[in-house]
Structure formats: C-alpha cells, structure tokens
Tab-separated table of C-alpha atoms in Angstrom:
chain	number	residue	atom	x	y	z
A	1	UNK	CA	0.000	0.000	0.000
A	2	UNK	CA	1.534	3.231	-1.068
A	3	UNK	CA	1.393	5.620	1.866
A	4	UNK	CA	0.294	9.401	0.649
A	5	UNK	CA	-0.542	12.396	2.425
A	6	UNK	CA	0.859	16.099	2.502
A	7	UNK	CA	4.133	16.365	4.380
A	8	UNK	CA	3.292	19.281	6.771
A	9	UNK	CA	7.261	19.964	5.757
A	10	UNK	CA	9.302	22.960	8.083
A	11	UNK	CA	12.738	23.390	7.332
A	12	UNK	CA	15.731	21.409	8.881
A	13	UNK	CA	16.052	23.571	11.894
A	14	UNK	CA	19.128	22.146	13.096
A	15	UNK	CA	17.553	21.919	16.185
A	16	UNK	CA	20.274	21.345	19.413
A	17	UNK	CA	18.449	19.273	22.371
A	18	UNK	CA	20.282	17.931	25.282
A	19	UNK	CA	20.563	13.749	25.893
A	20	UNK	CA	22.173	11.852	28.187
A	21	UNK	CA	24.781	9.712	27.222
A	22	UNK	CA	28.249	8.018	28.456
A	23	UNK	CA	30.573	7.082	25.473
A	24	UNK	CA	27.625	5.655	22.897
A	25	UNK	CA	25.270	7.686	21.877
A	26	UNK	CA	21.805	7.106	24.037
A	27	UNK	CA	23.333	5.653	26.634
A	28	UNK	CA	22.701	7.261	30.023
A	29	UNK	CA	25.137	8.494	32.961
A	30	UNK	CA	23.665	11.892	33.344
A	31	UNK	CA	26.245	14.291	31.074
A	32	UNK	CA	24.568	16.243	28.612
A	33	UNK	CA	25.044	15.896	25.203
A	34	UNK	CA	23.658	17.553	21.991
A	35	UNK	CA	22.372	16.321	18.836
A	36	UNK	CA	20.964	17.625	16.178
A	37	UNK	CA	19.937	16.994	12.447
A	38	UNK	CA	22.574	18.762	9.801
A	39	UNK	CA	21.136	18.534	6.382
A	40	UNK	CA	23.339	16.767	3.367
A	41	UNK	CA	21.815	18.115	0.226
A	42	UNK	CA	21.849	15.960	-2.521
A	43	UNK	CA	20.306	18.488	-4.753
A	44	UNK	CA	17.470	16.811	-6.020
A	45	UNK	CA	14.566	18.844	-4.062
A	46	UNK	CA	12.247	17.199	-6.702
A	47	UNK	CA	12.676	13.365	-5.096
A	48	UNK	CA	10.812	12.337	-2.145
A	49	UNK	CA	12.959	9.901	-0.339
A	50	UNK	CA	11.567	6.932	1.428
A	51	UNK	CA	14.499	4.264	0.729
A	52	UNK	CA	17.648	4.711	2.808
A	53	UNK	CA	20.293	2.271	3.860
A	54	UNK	CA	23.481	3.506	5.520
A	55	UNK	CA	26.492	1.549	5.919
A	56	UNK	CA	28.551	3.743	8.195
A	57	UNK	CA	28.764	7.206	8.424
A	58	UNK	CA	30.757	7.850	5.241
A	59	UNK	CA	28.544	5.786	3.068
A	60	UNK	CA	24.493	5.979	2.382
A	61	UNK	CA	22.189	5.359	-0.073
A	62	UNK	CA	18.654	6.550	-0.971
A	63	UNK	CA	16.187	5.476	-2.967
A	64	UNK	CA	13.198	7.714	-4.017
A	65	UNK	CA	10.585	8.945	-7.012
A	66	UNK	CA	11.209	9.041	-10.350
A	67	UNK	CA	13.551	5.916	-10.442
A	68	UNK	CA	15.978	8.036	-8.776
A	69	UNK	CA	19.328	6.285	-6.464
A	70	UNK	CA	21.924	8.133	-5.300
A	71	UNK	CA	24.946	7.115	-3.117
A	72	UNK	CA	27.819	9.039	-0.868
A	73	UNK	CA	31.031	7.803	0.447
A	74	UNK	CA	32.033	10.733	1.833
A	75	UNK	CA	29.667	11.799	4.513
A	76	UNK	CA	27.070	13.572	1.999
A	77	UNK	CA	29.297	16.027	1.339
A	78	UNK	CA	28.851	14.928	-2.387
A	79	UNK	CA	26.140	12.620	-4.212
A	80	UNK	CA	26.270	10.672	-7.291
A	81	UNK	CA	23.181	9.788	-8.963
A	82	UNK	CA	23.564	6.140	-9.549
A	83	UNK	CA	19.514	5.767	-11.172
A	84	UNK	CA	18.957	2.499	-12.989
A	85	UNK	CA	18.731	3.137	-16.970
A	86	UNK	CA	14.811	3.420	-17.947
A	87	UNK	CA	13.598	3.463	-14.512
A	88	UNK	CA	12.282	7.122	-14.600
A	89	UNK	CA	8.597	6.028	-14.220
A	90	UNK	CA	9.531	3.536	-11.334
A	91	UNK	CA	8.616	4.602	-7.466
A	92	UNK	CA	11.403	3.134	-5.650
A	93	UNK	CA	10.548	2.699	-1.803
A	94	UNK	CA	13.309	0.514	-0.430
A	95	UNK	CA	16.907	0.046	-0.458
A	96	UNK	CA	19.079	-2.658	1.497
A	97	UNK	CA	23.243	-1.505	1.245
A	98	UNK	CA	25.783	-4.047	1.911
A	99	UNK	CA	28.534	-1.689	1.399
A	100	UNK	CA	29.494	0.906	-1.076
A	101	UNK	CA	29.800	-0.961	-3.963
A	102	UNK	CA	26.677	-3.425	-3.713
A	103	UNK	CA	23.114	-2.347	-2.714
A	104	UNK	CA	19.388	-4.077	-3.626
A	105	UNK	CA	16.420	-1.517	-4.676
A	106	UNK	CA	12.947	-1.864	-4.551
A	107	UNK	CA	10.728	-0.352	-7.069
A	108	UNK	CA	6.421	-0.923	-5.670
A	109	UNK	CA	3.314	-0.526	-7.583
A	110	UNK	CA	0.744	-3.049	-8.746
A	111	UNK	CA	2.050	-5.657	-11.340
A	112	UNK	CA	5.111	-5.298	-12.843
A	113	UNK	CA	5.454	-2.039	-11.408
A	114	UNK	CA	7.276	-4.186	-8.438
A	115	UNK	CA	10.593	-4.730	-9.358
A	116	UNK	CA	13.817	-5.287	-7.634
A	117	UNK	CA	17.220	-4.417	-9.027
A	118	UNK	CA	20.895	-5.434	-8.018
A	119	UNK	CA	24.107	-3.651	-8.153
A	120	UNK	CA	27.870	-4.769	-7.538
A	121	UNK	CA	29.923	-1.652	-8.918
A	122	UNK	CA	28.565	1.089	-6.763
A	123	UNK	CA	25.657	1.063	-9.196
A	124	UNK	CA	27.458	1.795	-12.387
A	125	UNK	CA	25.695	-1.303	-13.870
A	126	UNK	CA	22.242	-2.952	-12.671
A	127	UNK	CA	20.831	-6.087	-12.736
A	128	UNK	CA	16.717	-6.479	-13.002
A	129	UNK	CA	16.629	-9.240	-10.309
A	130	UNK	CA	12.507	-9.574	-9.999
A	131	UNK	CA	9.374	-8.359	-12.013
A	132	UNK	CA	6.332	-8.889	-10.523
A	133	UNK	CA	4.106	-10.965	-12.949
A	134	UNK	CA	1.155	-11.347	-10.693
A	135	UNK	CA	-1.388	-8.416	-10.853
A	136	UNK	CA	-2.792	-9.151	-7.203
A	137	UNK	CA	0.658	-8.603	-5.696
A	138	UNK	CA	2.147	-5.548	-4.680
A	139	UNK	CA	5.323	-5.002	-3.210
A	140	UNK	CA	6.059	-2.756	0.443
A	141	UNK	CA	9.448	-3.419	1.375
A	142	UNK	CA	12.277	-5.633	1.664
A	143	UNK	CA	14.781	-7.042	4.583
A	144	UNK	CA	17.699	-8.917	4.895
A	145	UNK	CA	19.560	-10.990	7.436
A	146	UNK	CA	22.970	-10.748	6.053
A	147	UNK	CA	24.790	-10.400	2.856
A	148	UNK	CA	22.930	-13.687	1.321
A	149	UNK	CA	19.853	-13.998	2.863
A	150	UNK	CA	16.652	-11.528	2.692
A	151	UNK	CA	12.894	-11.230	2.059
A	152	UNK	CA	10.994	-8.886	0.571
A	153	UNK	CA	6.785	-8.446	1.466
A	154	UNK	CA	3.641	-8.205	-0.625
A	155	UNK	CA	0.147	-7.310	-0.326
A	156	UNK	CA	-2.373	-10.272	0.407
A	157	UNK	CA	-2.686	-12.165	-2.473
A	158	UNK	CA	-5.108	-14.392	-2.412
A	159	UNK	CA	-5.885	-13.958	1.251
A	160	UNK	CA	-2.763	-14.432	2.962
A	161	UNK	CA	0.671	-11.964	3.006
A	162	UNK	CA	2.962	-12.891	0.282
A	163	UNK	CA	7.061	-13.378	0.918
A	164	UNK	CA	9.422	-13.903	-1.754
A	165	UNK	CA	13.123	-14.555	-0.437
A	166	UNK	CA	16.511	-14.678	-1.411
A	167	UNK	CA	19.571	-17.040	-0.680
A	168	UNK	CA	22.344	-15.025	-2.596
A	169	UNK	CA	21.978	-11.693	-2.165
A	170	UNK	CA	18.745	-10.287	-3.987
A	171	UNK	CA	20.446	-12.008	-7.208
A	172	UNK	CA	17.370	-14.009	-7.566
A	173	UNK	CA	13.964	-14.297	-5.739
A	174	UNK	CA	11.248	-17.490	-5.524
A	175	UNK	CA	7.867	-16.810	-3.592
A	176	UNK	CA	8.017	-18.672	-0.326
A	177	UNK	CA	4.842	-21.380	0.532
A	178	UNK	CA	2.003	-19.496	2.246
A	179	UNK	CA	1.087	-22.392	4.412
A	180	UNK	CA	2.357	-20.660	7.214
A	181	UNK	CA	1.553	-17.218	7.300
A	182	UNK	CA	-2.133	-16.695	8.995
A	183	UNK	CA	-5.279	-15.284	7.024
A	184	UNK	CA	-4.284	-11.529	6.115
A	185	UNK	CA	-7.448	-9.305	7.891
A	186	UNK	CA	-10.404	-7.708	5.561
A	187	UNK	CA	-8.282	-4.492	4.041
A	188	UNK	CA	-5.058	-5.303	5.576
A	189	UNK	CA	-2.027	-3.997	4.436
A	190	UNK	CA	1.456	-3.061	4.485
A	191	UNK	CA	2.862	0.476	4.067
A	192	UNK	CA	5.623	1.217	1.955
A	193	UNK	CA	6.216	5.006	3.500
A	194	UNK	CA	9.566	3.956	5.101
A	195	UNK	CA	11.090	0.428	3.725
A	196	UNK	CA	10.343	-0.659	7.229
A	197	UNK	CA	7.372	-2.634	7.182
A	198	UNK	CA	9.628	-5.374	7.432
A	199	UNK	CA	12.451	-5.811	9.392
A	200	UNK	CA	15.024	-8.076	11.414
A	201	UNK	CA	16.959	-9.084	13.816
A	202	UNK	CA	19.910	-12.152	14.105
A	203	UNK	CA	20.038	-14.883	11.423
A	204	UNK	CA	15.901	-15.626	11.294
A	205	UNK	CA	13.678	-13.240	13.193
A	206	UNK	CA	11.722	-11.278	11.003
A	207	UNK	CA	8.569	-9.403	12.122
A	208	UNK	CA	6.269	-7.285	9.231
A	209	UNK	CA	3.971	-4.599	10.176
A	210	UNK	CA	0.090	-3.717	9.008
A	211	UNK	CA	-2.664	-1.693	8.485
A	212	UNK	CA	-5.918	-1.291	6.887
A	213	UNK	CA	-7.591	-4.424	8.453
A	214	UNK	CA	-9.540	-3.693	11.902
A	215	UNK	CA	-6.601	-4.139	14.047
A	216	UNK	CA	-3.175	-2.800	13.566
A	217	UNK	CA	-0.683	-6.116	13.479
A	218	UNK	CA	2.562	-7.482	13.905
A	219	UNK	CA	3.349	-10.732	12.330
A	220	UNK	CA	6.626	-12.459	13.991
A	221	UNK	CA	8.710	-15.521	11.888
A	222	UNK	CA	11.232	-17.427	13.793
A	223	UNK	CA	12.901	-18.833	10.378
A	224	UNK	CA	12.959	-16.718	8.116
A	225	UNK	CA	9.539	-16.520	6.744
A	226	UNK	CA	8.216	-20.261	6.636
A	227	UNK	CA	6.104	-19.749	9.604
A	228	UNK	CA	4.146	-16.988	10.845
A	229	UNK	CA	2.570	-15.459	14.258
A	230	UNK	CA	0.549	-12.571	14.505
A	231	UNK	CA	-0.344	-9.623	17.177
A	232	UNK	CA	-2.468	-7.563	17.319
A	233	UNK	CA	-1.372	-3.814	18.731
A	234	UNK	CA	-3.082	-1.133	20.679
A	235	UNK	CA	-1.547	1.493	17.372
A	236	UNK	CA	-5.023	2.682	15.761
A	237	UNK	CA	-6.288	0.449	12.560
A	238	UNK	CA	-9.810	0.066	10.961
A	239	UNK	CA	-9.128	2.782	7.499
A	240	UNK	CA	-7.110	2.358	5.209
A	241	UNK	CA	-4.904	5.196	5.793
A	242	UNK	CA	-4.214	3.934	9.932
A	243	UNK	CA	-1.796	1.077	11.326
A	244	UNK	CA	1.756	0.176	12.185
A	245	UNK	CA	4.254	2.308	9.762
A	246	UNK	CA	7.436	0.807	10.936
A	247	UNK	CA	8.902	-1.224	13.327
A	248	UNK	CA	12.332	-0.894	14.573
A	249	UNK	CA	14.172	-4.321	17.146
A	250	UNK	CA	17.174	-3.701	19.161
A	251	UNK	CA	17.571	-7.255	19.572
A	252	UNK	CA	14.724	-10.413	18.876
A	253	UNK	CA	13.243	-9.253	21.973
A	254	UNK	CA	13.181	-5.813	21.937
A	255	UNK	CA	10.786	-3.451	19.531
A	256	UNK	CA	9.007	-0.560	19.049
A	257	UNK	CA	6.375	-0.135	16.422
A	258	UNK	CA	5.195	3.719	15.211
A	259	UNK	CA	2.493	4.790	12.883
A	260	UNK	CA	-1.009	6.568	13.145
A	261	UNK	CA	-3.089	8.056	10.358
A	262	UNK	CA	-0.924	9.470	7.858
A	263	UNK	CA	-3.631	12.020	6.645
A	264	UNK	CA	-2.400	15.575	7.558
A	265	UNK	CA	-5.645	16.556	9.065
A	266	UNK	CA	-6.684	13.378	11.077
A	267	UNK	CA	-4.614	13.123	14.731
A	268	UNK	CA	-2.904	10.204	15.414
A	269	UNK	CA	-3.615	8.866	19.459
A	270	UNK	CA	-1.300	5.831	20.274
A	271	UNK	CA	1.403	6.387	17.631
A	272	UNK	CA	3.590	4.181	19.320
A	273	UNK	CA	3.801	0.517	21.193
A	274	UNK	CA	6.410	-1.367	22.579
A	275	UNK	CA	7.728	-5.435	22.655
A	276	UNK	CA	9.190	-7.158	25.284
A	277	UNK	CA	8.791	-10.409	24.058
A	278	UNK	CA	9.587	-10.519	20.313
A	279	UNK	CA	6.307	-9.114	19.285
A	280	UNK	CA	4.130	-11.403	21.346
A	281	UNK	CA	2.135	-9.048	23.189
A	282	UNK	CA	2.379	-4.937	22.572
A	283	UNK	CA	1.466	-2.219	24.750
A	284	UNK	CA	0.776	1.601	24.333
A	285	UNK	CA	3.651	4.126	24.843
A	286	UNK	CA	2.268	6.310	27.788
A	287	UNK	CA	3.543	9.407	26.377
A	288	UNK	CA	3.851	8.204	22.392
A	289	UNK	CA	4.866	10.970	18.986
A	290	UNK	CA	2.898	13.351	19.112
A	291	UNK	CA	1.644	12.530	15.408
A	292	UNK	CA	1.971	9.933	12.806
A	293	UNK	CA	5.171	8.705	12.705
A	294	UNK	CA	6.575	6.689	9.823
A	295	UNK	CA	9.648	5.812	10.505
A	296	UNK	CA	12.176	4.430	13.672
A	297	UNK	CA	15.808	3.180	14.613
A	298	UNK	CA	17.102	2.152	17.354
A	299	UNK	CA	20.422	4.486	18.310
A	300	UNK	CA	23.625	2.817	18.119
A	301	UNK	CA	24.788	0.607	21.223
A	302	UNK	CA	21.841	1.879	23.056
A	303	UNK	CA	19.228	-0.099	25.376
A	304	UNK	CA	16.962	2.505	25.445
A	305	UNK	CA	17.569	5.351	22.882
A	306	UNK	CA	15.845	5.514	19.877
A	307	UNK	CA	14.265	7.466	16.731
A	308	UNK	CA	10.894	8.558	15.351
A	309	UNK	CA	10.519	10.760	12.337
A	310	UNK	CA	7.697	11.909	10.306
A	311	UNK	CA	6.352	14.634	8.164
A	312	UNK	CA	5.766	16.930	11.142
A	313	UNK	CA	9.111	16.214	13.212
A	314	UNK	CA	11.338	13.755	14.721
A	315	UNK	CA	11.095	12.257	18.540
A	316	UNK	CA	13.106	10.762	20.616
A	317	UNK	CA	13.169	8.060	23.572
A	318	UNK	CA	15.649	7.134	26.052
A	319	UNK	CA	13.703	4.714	28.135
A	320	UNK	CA	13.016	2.579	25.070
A	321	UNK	CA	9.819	4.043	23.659
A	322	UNK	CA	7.879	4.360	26.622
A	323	UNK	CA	7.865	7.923	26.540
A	324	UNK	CA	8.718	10.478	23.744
A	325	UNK	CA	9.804	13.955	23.022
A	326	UNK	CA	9.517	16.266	19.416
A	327	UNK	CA	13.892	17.174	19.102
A	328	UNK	CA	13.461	18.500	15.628
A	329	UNK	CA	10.197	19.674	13.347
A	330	UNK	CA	11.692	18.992	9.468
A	331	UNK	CA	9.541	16.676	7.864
A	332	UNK	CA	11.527	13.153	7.117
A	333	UNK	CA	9.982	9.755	6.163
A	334	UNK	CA	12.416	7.242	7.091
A	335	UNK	CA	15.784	6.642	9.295
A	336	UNK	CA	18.705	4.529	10.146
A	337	UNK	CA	21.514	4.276	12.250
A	338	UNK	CA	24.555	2.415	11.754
A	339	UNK	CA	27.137	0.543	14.347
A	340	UNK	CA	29.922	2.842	13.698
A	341	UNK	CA	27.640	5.759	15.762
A	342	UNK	CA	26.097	7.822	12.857
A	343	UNK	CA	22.174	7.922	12.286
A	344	UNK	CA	20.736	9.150	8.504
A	345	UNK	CA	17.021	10.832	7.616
A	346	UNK	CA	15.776	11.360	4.559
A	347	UNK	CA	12.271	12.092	3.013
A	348	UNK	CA	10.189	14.632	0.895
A	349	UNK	CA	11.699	17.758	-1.165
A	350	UNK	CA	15.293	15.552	-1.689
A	351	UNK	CA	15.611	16.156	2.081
A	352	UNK	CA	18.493	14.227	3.900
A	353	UNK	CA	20.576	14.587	7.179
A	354	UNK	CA	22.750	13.049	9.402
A	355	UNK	CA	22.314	13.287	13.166
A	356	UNK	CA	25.333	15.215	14.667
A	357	UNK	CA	26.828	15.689	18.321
C-alpha cells in the first residue's frame, strides 16, 4: 500500500536538544550531550525519499521517485546519482546496502510495477533481479539478514501476506509457501512510507507490520519466513490510511512499532507501542509521537535510545519508547543508524541529514 498524504514539511532547523549519554550515543550516565539533524543536500529537491540504507557514516544510499538512487562515500558532502537506466517512471521505496559498492532496490506498484534491481559496482551497472508478474501482488518493502539472505513483502494475495526470499543476495527471488503465514485481515495492508514494514533481527527473526484491516498487526517468523505469528497492537487500525508504519528491534526481543493516520488533518492517538517479548504481546507508549510517525531506529549501542521521524518532526526516547519527546520539526519519512555511531534521515523535497553531536 503506497502511503500518501501532505508532508506538513518545516525546514531542517538544526535543532540542538540535550541527551544523556556516556561514550555511545543514548546511553545514560547523566552528562549532557547535543544532537541535532545537519542537512546533506543531494540536490534533487524534486525526489521524495523513502528508501535509505546507511552503511557507516561515510557511506548511504537513498532510494526515491522518479527511479531516482543516489549514493555518498564521503559523509554527503557529495552525491552521485547512480539511477537504474529506464527506470524514470519507477517509485522506488526501499533500499538494502551491503557496502558501497553493492546495494538491492525496490521499485512498488501493482504488477510489474514491483521490481527489484541489483548492483555490484557502486551502481554503475544494474541487474533487473525480480518483475512482478502477478497483478494481485504488490510489493512494500524488503529485509535482509545478512549479505545472502533476505525477504521482501507483498500485499495479500489471495488472502494471505505474500514473501518472496533470497539465498544469494537479492540475485534471484522465488515466492516462499504461504502455508504458514495466517489469514491476512479484511483491508489489511502493508505500508511502503519507510522500507520498514519489514524488518530483522539475528540470522531468522523477522517481524512485518500492518494496516488497513480492523486491528493494527505485527506478524513475527522465527525462520525466516516459513512460519508466521501474529499480534495484534493497541496502534489505531480500521481505514485504510491507519496502522503500524514501521517497526524498529534492538535485539529479537526488543521493539518498538510507530504509525497513526498518515492524513495531515486526522490526529494520530497511540502512535507508538512497545515489545518485550519478540512481538508477542504490545502495549501503548504512555507518552507516544505526538503525530503519525513513519519511521524508527534504534540508536547505536543503546538499550533505550531511539528514533521517530515523520512529516511533522522527529522524537526521541531514552527509556526505550515508553515515553517520547519532538527534538526536531523537518519533515523526514524514514531513518537509520549504523554501528559505527552515525544515524541518517531522509524524506520529501530531496531532504536528507545526518544526526550530529
């Protein structure tokens, strides 16, 4: 399900908030910190960015409107559009990044207009890895587990969540058996606003995220997408435009899932829950975003620091998304932190930072 809606879009403000930390950022010992959003222009105000896998924080890619992919090794001082020939009409929504030389994009839409493409020169040269020949599929997002192994998520088709997975790399794709998974919900969806409706932890936890249906759910697989359990969450469902954006997991046990109603004018109560238990059970962050959120990340070598953004701002937790707090009012879509202590943002108007302390 493509999400929509008008970004309500203020400019970076470069906003400086105190945090706690000691040594990693979001780690707490009671120093003060600062951190703030510092914009990396790519020059392309005419892409809306919802793909974006960093590697570290000399190395990122996006993936956005109008077929467009661009990549930095340097920080985002400087971009290179790296686009896939005669994929102008394409709406790519997801991008997983290995390293700098070899990434996997997602292109969504109904039909063929799902596609995934593969690059192992820094995307000088790509490969068309999948075409979506089924007209009742559409594509959301895609995940891996390491460097070989990945899935990528679908629509219902036929009543049921489709998966189609990889064993070397996003080179090639087959559509897993849908024995497993559990009867999709009337309407249910997934959103492809952030490339995080799916996501995962270790060598086979994956968990995907929903909407549309009358409950907002979090399905759970323990093996990589042969067998599925499902939650429900307290995150507000029944239209089509309401559910669980993106999900974020520290570890298998640890989560936080954010959403709401991405419709500018409709408020968005209960915008965030919390896991314990691997997405068992779910319960409401007391003090959630303020507004629909679309995206999350965990901060780097934290236990309880993370990231929400969305078109009206960006929030963050220490206590592990119990309770949050608006640092920053740019509009971004999606973001991702990396081991090596740098976080990324990017979303509508070509609009892309890194977090700085």
């Amino acid at each position: 399900m493509a999400a929509a809606g008008v970004a309500c879009g203020a400019a970076l403000a470069a906003l400086t908030v105190p945090v706690a930390e000691a040594g990693p950022l979001g780690q707490e010992s009671g120093r003060p910190a600062s951190v703030r959003w510092e914009a990396k222009d790519p020059g392309t105000p005419q892409v809306r960015f919802r793909g974006l896998a960093a590697v570290d924080r000399h190395t990122a890619w996006l993936a956005g409107t109008g077929g467009a992919v661009l990549r930095t090794t340097d920080g985002g001082s400087t971009w290179r559009n790296v686009s896939p020939p005669g994929a102008a009409e394409l709406q790519f929504r997801d991008v997983q990044a290995f390293d700098a030389r070899r990434a996997v994009v997602l292109a969504i839409g109904e039909g063929e207009a799902s596609r995934m493409y593969r690059t192992d020169d820094g995307g000088a040269t790509w490969t068309e890895s999948f075409r979506n020949t089924d007209p009742k599929a559409f594509y959301d997002c895609l995940a891996f587990f390491d460097r070989r192994h990945g899935l990528a998520l679908s629509d219902p088709v036929d009543g049921k969540f489709r998966i189609l997975s990889t064993g070397d790399g996003g080179r090639s794709w087959r559509v897993l058996p849908s024995d497993g998974m559990p009867p999709a919900l009337d309407g249910e969806a997934g959103f492809a606003a952030s490339g995080q409706c799916l996501v995962t932890s270790g060598p086979k936890d994956v968990w995907l995220a929903t909407g549309g249906g009358a409950h907002a759910r979090v399905l759970h697989s323990a093996d990589r997408g042969l067998t599925w359990t499902a939650a429900e969450t307290p995150v507000p469902a029944g239209d089509p435009a309401k559910g669980v954006f993106a999900l974020t997991f520290r570890d298998r046990t640890h989560g936080i899932a954010v959403g709401g109603d991405y419709r500018p004018d409709q408020p968005s109560p209960q915008a965030a829950a919390v896991t314990a238990d691997g997405g068992r059970t779910w319960r409401s962050a007391p003090t959630p975003p303020p507004a629909y959120r679309s995206g999350a990340a965990w901060l780097p070598h934290s236990r309880g620091g993370a990231l929400a953004v969305g078109p009206t701002g960006t929030d963050l937790t220490t206590d592990g998304g119990r309770t949050w707090r608006t640092i920053d009012t740019g509009s971004y879509d999606t973001v991702t932190c990396t081991p090596d202590l740098s976080c990324w943002a990017a979303g509508e108007q070509g609009r892309v930072a890194r977090l700085e302390r």
